[in-house]
Amino acid sequence: MTDNLPVTLANLHQDAKTAGDRTETFRAYVKLLNAAYKALEKAREESRLAERRVNALRVDHDFFTRHKARVEVAFRALRETYRNPAKALRIIDDLCANYPPQYVYEVCQLGSYRLGVPLGWNMLGVRSASRIDADQNYADVAIPALAQMLPDHAAYLELRTSDIESEFDDAVASANRKRSVQAAIAEAMPKWNEELSACSLALKPSEIERLSNSEREVRRRLMPKSTAEEHEQEA
């Protein structure tokens, strides 16, 4: 978890641990905790904004994932129909990018020849067995699959162009990093508070005299009431 601490806080903690005397140690811990409270507030806000971005992208990403499954089903059907199914799918992509879904569907219904060269051969109206199978597969499997795919395909193509998958993955990774930073700061602060309290208890009257009024107030709030009064009397 400490690996996720901001470098500034890690350095301030190191400064506190290596300070020259108890007064400087106390001051270093006060500086560290002040910085930590500000960093935690910033980390919470950044984490909140990062999570909001993930949620905003999630709707498009979920749609993209669902539609991608429909495209894969359609492509499997095209593989059983065409010599070059990838080219057939590219033609469909181009049509969807430029025409309404219903028009594209009507074009596809005209016959397998509209999207490419089917498997097998057709000479003078005589079709090979593989051509018969390809045409039948187109009518029975490809057309129903395209009917499921075409209505939302233009939106899918736009998201694919924007690389929604990478964008979503980056947003999730960023949110995870920000949550880790927030958690690391929140986890470290109680320990730092304990170290500051221990340092407060260890201060001698002569060392307390070197503290500013604001630093004494910090010390007073950290000390148990009876102990604080006792130390103030000694001072």
C-alpha positions in Angstrom: 0.0 0.0 0.0 2.9 2.4 0.8 3.9 2.1 -2.9 0.9 4.1 -3.7 1.7 7.0 -1.4 2.4 10.3 -3.1 6.1 10.9 -3.3 5.7 14.2 -1.4 4.2 12.6 1.6 6.7 9.7 1.6 9.5 12.3 1.6 7.9 14.3 4.4 7.6 11.2 6.5 11.2 10.4 5.9 12.1 13.9 6.9 10.1 13.5 10.2 11.9 10.2 11.0 15.3 11.7 10.4 14.8 15.1 12.0 17.7 16.3 14.2 15.9 16.7 17.5 12.4 16.1 19.1 11.2 19.7 18.4 12.1 19.4 14.7 10.6 16.0 14.7 7.4 17.3 16.1 7.3 20.2 13.5 8.1 17.7 10.7 5.2 15.5 11.7 2.8 18.5 12.0 3.9 19.5 8.5 3.4 15.9 7.3 -0.1 15.6 8.8 -1.2 19.0 7.4 0.0 17.9 3.9 -1.7 14.5 4.3 -5.1 15.9 5.2 -4.9 18.1 2.1 -3.7 15.3 -0.1 -6.4 13.0 1.2 -9.1 15.5 0.3 -7.6 16.0 -3.1 -7.4 12.2 -3.6 -11.0 11.7 -2.6 -12.1 14.3 -5.2 -9.9 12.9 -7.9 -11.2 9.4 -7.1 -14.8 10.6 -7.3 -14.3 12.3 -10.6 -12.5 9.3 -12.0 -15.3 7.0 -10.9 -17.8 9.4 -12.5 -15.9 9.1 -15.8 -15.9 5.3 -15.6 -19.7 5.3 -15.1 -20.2 7.7 -18.0 -18.2 5.5 -20.3 -19.7 2.2 -19.0 -23.0 2.7 -20.8 -21.3 3.0 -24.2 -18.8 0.3 -23.3 -21.5 -2.2 -22.3 -23.4 -1.4 -25.5 -20.3 -1.9 -27.6 -19.5 -5.2 -25.9 -23.1 -6.5 -26.5 -23.1 -5.4 -30.1 -19.6 -6.9 -30.7 -21.1 -10.3 -29.9 -23.8 -9.7 -32.5 -21.1 -8.8 -35.1 -19.2 -12.0 -34.3 -22.4 -14.1 -34.8 -23.0 -12.4 -38.1 -19.4 -12.8 -39.2 -19.6 -16.5 -38.5 -22.6 -16.7 -40.8 -20.7 -14.7 -43.5 -17.8 -17.2 -43.3 -20.1 -20.0 -44.3 -21.3 -17.9 -47.2 -18.4 -15.9 -48.8 -14.9 -16.6 -50.0 -13.9 -13.3 -48.4 -16.2 -12.8 -45.4 -14.0 -9.9 -44.0 -14.6 -8.0 -47.2 -18.4 -8.7 -47.0 -18.4 -7.3 -43.5 -16.5 -4.2 -44.6 -19.1 -3.6 -47.3 -21.8 -3.8 -44.6 -19.9 -1.4 -42.4 -19.6 1.1 -45.3 -23.3 0.8 -46.0 -24.3 1.3 -42.4 -22.0 4.3 -42.1 -23.8 6.0 -44.9 -27.3 4.8 -45.1 -30.3 4.0 -42.7 -30.4 0.5 -41.3 -33.6 -0.4 -43.1 -32.1 0.5 -46.4 -29.0 -1.6 -45.7 -31.2 -4.5 -44.6 -33.2 -4.3 -47.9 -29.9 -4.3 -49.9 -28.8 -7.4 -48.0 -32.1 -9.2 -48.7 -31.6 -8.8 -52.5 -29.2 -11.7 -52.4 -25.7 -12.9 -51.3 -24.2 -11.5 -54.5 -24.6 -8.0 -53.2 -21.9 -8.4 -50.5 -19.3 -10.4 -52.3 -18.4 -13.7 -54.1 -20.1 -16.6 -52.4 -18.5 -20.0 -52.0 -18.7 -22.5 -54.8 -19.7 -21.6 -58.4 -22.7 -20.7 -60.5 -22.3 -21.2 -64.2 -25.2 -20.5 -66.6 -27.7 -20.9 -63.7 -26.2 -24.2 -62.5 -24.9 -24.0 -59.0 -22.4 -26.2 -57.3 -23.4 -28.0 -54.1 -21.2 -25.6 -52.1 -22.9 -22.6 -53.7 -26.3 -24.0 -52.9 -25.2 -24.5 -49.3 -23.7 -21.0 -49.2 -26.9 -19.4 -50.5 -29.0 -21.4 -48.1 -26.8 -20.4 -45.2 -27.1 -16.7 -46.3 -30.9 -16.9 -46.3 -31.3 -19.0 -43.1 -28.5 -17.8 -40.9 -26.8 -14.6 -42.2 -29.9 -12.6 -42.9 -31.4 -13.2 -39.4 -28.0 -12.4 -37.8 -27.8 -9.2 -39.9 -31.4 -8.3 -38.9 -30.2 -8.4 -35.2 -27.0 -6.4 -36.0 -27.9 -3.7 -38.4 -30.2 -1.4 -36.4 -27.4 -0.4 -33.9 -24.4 -1.0 -36.2 -23.7 2.6 -37.1 -23.5 3.6 -33.4 -21.2 0.6 -32.9 -18.9 1.7 -35.7 -18.7 5.2 -34.2 -17.6 3.8 -30.9 -15.1 1.5 -32.5 -13.6 4.5 -34.3 -13.2 6.3 -31.0 -11.6 3.1 -29.5 -14.1 2.9 -26.6 -12.5 -0.3 -25.3 -9.1 1.3 -24.7 -10.7 4.5 -23.4 -12.8 2.5 -20.9 -9.9 0.4 -19.9 -7.7 3.5 -19.3 -10.5 5.1 -17.3 -10.9 2.0 -15.1 -7.1 1.8 -14.6 -7.0 5.5 -13.7 -9.8 5.2 -11.2 -8.1 2.2 -9.6 -4.9 4.1 -9.3 -6.6 7.1 -7.7 -8.5 4.8 -5.3 -5.2 3.2 -4.3 -3.6 6.6 -3.6 -6.6 7.5 -1.5 -6.5 4.2 0.4 -2.7 4.5 1.0 -3.0 8.0 2.5 -6.0 7.0 4.6 -4.1 3.9 5.9 -0.9 5.8 6.7 -2.5 8.7 8.5 -3.4 6.9 11.8 0.1 5.6 12.1 1.5 9.1 11.5 -0.9 10.5 14.1 0.4 7.9 16.6 4.0 8.8 15.8 3.2 12.5 16.3 1.4 11.8 19.6 4.4 9.8 20.8 6.7 12.7 19.9 4.4 15.1 21.7 4.6 13.0 24.9 8.4 12.8 24.7 8.9 16.6 24.4 10.7 18.1 27.4 9.7 21.6 28.8 12.7 23.2 27.2 11.7 21.7 23.8 8.1 22.8 24.3 9.3 26.4 24.8 10.7 26.3 21.2 7.3 25.6 19.8 5.1 28.4 18.3 1.7 29.1 19.8 0.0 27.2 16.9 2.3 24.3 17.4 1.6 24.2 21.1 -2.1 24.2 20.3 -1.6 21.2 18.0 0.3 19.4 20.8 -2.4 20.3 23.4 -5.1 18.7 21.2 -3.0 15.6 20.8 -2.3 15.1 24.5 -4.6 13.4 27.1 -6.2 16.2 29.2 -4.4 15.3 32.5 -1.1 14.9 30.8 -1.4 18.1 28.9 -2.1 20.1 32.1 0.8 18.4 33.8 3.2 19.3 31.0 2.0 22.9 30.9 2.6 23.3 34.6 6.1 21.9 34.1 6.7 24.4 31.3 
